[in-house]
Short mmCIF file of N, CA and C in Angstrom, two decimals:
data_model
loop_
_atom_site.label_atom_id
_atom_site.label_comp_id
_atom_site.label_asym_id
_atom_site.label_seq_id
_atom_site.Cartn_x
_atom_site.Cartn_y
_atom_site.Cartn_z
N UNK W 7 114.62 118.84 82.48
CA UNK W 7 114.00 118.22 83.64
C UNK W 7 113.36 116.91 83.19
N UNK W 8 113.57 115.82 83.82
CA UNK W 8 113.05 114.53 83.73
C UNK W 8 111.08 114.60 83.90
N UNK W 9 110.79 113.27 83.20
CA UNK W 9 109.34 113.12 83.98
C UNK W 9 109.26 112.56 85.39
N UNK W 10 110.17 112.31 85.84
CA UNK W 10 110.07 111.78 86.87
C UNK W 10 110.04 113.13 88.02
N UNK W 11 111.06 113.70 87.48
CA UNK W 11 111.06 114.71 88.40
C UNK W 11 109.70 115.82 88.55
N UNK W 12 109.43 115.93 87.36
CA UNK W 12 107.78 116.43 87.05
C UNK W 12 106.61 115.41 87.62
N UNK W 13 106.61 114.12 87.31
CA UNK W 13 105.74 113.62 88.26
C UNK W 13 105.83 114.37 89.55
N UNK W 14 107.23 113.68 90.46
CA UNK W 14 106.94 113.76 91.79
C UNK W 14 106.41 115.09 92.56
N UNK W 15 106.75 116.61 91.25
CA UNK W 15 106.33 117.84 92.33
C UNK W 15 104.98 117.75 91.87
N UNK W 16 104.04 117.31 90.93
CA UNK W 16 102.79 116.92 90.83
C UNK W 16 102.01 116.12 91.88
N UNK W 17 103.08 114.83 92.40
CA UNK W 17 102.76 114.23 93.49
C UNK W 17 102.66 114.82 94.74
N UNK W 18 104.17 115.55 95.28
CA UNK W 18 103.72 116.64 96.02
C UNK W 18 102.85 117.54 96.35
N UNK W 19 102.33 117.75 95.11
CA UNK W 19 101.33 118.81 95.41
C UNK W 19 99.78 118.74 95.18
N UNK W 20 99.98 117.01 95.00
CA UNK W 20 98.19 116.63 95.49
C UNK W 20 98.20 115.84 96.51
N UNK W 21 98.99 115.82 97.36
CA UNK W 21 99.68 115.15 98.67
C UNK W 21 99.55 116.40 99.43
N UNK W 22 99.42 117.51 99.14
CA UNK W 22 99.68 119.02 100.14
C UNK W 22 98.41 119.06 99.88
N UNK W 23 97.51 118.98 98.82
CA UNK W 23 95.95 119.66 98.60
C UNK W 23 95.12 118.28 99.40
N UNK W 24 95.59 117.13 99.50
CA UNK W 24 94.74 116.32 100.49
C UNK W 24 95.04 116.53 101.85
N UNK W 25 96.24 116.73 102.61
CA UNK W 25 96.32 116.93 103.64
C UNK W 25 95.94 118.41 103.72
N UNK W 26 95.74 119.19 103.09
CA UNK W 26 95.39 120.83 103.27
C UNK W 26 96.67 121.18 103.95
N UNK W 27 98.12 121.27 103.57
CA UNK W 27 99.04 121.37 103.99
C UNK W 27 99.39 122.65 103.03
N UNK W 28 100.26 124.07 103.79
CA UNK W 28 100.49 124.61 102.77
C UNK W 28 102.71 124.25 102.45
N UNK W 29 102.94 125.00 102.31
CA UNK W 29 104.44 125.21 101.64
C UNK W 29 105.23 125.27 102.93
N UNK W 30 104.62 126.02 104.05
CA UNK W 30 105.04 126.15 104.68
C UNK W 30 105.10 125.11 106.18
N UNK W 31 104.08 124.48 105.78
CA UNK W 31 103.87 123.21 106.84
C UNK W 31 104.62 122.08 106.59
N UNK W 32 104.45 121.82 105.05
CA UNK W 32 105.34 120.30 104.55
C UNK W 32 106.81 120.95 104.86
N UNK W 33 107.61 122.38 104.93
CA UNK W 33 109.01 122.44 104.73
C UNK W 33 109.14 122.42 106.45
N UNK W 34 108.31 122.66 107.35
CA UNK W 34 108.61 122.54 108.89
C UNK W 34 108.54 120.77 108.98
N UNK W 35 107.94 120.40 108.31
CA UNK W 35 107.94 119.06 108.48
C UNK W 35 109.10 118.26 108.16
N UNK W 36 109.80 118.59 107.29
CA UNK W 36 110.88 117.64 106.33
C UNK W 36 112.36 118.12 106.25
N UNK W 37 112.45 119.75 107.40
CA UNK W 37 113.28 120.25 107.28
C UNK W 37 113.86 121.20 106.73
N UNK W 38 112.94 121.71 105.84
CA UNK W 38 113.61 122.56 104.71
C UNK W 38 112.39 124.08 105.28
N UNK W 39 112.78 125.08 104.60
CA UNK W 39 112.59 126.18 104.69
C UNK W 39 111.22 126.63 103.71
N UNK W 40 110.38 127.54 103.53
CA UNK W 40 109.41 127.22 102.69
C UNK W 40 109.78 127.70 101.12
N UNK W 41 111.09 129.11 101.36
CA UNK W 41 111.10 128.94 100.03
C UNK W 41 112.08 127.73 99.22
N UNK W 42 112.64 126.57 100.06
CA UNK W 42 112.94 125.48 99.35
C UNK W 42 112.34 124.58 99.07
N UNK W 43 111.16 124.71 99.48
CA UNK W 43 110.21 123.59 98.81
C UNK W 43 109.56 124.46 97.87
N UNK W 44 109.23 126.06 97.80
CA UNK W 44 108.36 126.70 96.67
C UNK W 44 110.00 126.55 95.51
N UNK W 45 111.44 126.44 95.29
CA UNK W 45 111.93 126.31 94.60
C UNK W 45 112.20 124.85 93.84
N UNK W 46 111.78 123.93 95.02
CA UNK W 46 111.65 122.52 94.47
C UNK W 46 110.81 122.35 93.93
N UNK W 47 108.91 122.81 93.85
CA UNK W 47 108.19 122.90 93.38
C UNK W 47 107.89 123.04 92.12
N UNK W 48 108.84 124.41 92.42
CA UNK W 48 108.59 125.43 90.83
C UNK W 48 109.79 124.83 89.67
N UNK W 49 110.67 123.60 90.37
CA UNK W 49 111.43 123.07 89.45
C UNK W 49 112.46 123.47 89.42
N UNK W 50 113.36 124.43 89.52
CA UNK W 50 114.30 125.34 89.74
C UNK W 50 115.65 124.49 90.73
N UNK W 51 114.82 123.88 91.86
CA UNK W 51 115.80 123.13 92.29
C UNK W 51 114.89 121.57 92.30
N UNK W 52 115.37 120.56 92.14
CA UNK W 52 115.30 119.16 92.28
C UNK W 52 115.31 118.79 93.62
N UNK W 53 113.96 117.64 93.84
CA UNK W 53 113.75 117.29 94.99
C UNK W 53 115.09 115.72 95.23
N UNK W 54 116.01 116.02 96.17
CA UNK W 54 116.82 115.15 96.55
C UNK W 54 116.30 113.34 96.78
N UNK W 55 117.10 113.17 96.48
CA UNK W 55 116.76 111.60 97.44
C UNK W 55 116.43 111.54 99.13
N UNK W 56 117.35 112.20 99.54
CA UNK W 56 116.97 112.34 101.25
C UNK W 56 115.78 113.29 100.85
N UNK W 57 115.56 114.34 100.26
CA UNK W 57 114.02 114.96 100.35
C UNK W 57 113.16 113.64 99.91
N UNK W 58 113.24 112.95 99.41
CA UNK W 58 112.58 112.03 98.72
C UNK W 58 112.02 110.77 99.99
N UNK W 59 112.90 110.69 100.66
CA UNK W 59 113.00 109.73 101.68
C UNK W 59 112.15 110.69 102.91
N UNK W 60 112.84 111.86 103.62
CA UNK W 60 111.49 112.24 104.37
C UNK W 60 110.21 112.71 103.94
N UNK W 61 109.73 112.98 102.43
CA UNK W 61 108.13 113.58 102.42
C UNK W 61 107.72 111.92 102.40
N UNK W 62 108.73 110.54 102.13
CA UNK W 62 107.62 109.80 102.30
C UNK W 62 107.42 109.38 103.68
N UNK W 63 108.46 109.77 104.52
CA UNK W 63 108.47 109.61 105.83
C UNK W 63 106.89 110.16 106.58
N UNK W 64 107.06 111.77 106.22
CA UNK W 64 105.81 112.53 106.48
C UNK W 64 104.69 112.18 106.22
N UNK W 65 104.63 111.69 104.90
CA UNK W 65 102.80 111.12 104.56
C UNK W 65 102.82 109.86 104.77
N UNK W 66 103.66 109.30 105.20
CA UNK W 66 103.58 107.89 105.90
C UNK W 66 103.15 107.04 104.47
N UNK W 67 103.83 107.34 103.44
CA UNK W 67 103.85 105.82 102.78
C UNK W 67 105.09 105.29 102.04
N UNK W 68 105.08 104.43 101.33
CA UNK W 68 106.58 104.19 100.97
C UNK W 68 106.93 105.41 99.67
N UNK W 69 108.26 104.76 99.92
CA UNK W 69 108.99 105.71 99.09
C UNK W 69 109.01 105.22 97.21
N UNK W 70 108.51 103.65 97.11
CA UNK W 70 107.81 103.19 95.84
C UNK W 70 106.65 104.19 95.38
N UNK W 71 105.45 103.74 96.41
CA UNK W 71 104.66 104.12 96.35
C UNK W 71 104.28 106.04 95.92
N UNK W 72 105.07 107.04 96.85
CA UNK W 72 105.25 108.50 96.25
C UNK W 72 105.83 108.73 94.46
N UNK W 73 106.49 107.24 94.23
CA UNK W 73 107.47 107.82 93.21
C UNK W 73 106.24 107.62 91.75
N UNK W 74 105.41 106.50 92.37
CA UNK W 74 103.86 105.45 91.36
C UNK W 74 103.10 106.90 90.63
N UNK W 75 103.22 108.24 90.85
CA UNK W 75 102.32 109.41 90.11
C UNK W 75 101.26 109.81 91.70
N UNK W 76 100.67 110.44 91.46
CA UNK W 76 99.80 111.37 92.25
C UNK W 76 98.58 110.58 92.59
N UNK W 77 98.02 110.03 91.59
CA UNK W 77 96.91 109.29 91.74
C UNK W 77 97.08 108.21 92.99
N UNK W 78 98.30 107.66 92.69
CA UNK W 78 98.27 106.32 93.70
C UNK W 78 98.83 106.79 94.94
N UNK W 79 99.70 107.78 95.19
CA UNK W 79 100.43 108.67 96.52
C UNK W 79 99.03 108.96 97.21
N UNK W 80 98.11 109.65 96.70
CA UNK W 80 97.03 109.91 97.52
C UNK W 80 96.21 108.76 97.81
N UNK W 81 96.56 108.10 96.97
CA UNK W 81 95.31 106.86 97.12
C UNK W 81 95.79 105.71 98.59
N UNK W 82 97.50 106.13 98.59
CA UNK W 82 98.12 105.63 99.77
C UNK W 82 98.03 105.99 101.00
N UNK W 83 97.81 107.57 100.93
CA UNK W 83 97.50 108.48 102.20
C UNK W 83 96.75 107.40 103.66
N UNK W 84 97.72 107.34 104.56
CA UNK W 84 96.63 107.16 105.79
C UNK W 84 95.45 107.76 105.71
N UNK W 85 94.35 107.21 106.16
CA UNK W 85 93.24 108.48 106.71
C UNK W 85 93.64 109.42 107.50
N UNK W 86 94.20 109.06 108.64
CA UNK W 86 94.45 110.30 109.33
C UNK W 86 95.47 111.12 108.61
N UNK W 87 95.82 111.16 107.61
CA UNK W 87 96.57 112.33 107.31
C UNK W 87 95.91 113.48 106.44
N UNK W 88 94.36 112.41 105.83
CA UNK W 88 93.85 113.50 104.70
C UNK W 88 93.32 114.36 105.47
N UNK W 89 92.86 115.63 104.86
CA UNK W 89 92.06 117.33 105.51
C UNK W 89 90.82 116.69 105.69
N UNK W 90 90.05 116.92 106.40
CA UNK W 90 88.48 117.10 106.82
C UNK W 90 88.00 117.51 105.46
N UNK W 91 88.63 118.37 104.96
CA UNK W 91 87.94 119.47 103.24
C UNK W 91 89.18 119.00 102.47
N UNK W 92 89.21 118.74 101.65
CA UNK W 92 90.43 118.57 100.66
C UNK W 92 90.65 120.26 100.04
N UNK W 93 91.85 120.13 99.88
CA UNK W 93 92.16 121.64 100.14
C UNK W 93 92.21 122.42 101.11
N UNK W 94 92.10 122.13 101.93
CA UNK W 94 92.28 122.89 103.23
C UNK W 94 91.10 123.49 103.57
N UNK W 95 90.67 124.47 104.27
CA UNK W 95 88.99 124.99 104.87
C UNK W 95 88.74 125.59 103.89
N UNK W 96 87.38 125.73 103.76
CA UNK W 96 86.04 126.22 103.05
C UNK W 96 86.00 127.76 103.81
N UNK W 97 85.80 128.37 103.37
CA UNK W 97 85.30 129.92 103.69
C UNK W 97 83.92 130.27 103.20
N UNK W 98 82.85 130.73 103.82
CA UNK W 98 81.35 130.93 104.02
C UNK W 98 81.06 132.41 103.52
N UNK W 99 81.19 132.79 102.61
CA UNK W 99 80.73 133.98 102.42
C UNK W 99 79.21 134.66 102.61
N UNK W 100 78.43 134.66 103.93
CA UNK W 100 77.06 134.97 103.75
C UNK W 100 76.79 136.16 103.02
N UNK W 101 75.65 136.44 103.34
CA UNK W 101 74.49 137.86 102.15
C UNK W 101 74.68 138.56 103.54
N UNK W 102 74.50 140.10 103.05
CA UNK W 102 73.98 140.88 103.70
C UNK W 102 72.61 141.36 103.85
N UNK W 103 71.74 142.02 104.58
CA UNK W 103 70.36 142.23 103.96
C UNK W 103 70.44 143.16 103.24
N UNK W 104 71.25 143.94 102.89
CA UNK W 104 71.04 145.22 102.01
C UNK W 104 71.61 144.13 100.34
N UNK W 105 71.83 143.15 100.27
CA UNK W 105 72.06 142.55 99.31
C UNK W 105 71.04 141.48 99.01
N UNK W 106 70.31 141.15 99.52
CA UNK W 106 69.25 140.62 99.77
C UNK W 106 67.75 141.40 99.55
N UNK W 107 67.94 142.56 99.98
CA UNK W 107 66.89 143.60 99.11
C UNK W 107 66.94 144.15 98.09
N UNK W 108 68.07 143.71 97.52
CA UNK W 108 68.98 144.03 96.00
C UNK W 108 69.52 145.48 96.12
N UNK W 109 69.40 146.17 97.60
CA UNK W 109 70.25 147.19 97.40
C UNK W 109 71.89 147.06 97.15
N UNK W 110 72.62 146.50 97.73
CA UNK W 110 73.86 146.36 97.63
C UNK W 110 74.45 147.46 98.28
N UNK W 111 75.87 147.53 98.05
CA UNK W 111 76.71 148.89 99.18
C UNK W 111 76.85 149.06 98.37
N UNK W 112 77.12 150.66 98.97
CA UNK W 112 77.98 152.23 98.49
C UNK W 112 78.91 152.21 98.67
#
């Protein structure tokens, strides 16, 4: 496997953690199915040129620009495309009072 090709699923996949996009959102987006993007991912299969041409379609920047490493793909991101939370939502785990009186559950 090339570095290039290792860049870009690196790029991909801090391009999915800013938009809080999972596997299954970018492959409804670009056409593909989710386990062909978890096999493009995982390296197994190679992201095409036409794949190459719609994820830059999707995050709306050029297709130079996705190929520049991760750092600069995100740094290209529209605003409106990044998450509110990077990574997608935050989950709130509160206390209970029985954990709070240091009893804890049974």
């Amino acid at each position: 496997m090339s570095s290039t090709e290792r860049d870009l699923r690196v790029t991909v996949a801090a391009l999915m953690f800013a938009t809080g996009e999972t596997q299954t959102d970018l492959g409804a987006a670009i056409g593909l199915a989710q386990a062909q993007v978890s096999r493009r991912q995982a390296g197994t299969t190679p992201w095409t040129l036409a794949d190459v041409d719609r994820l830059a379609a999707h995050y709306g920047i050029p297709v130079p620009d996705l190929l520049a490493g991760a750092d600069h793909a995100v740094r290209r991101l529209p605003a409106h495309r990044r998450a509110a939370t990077l990574g997608g939502t935050q989950t709130v785990i509160g206390t209970t009072s029985t954990d709070e009186e240091g009893g804890g559950r049974e």
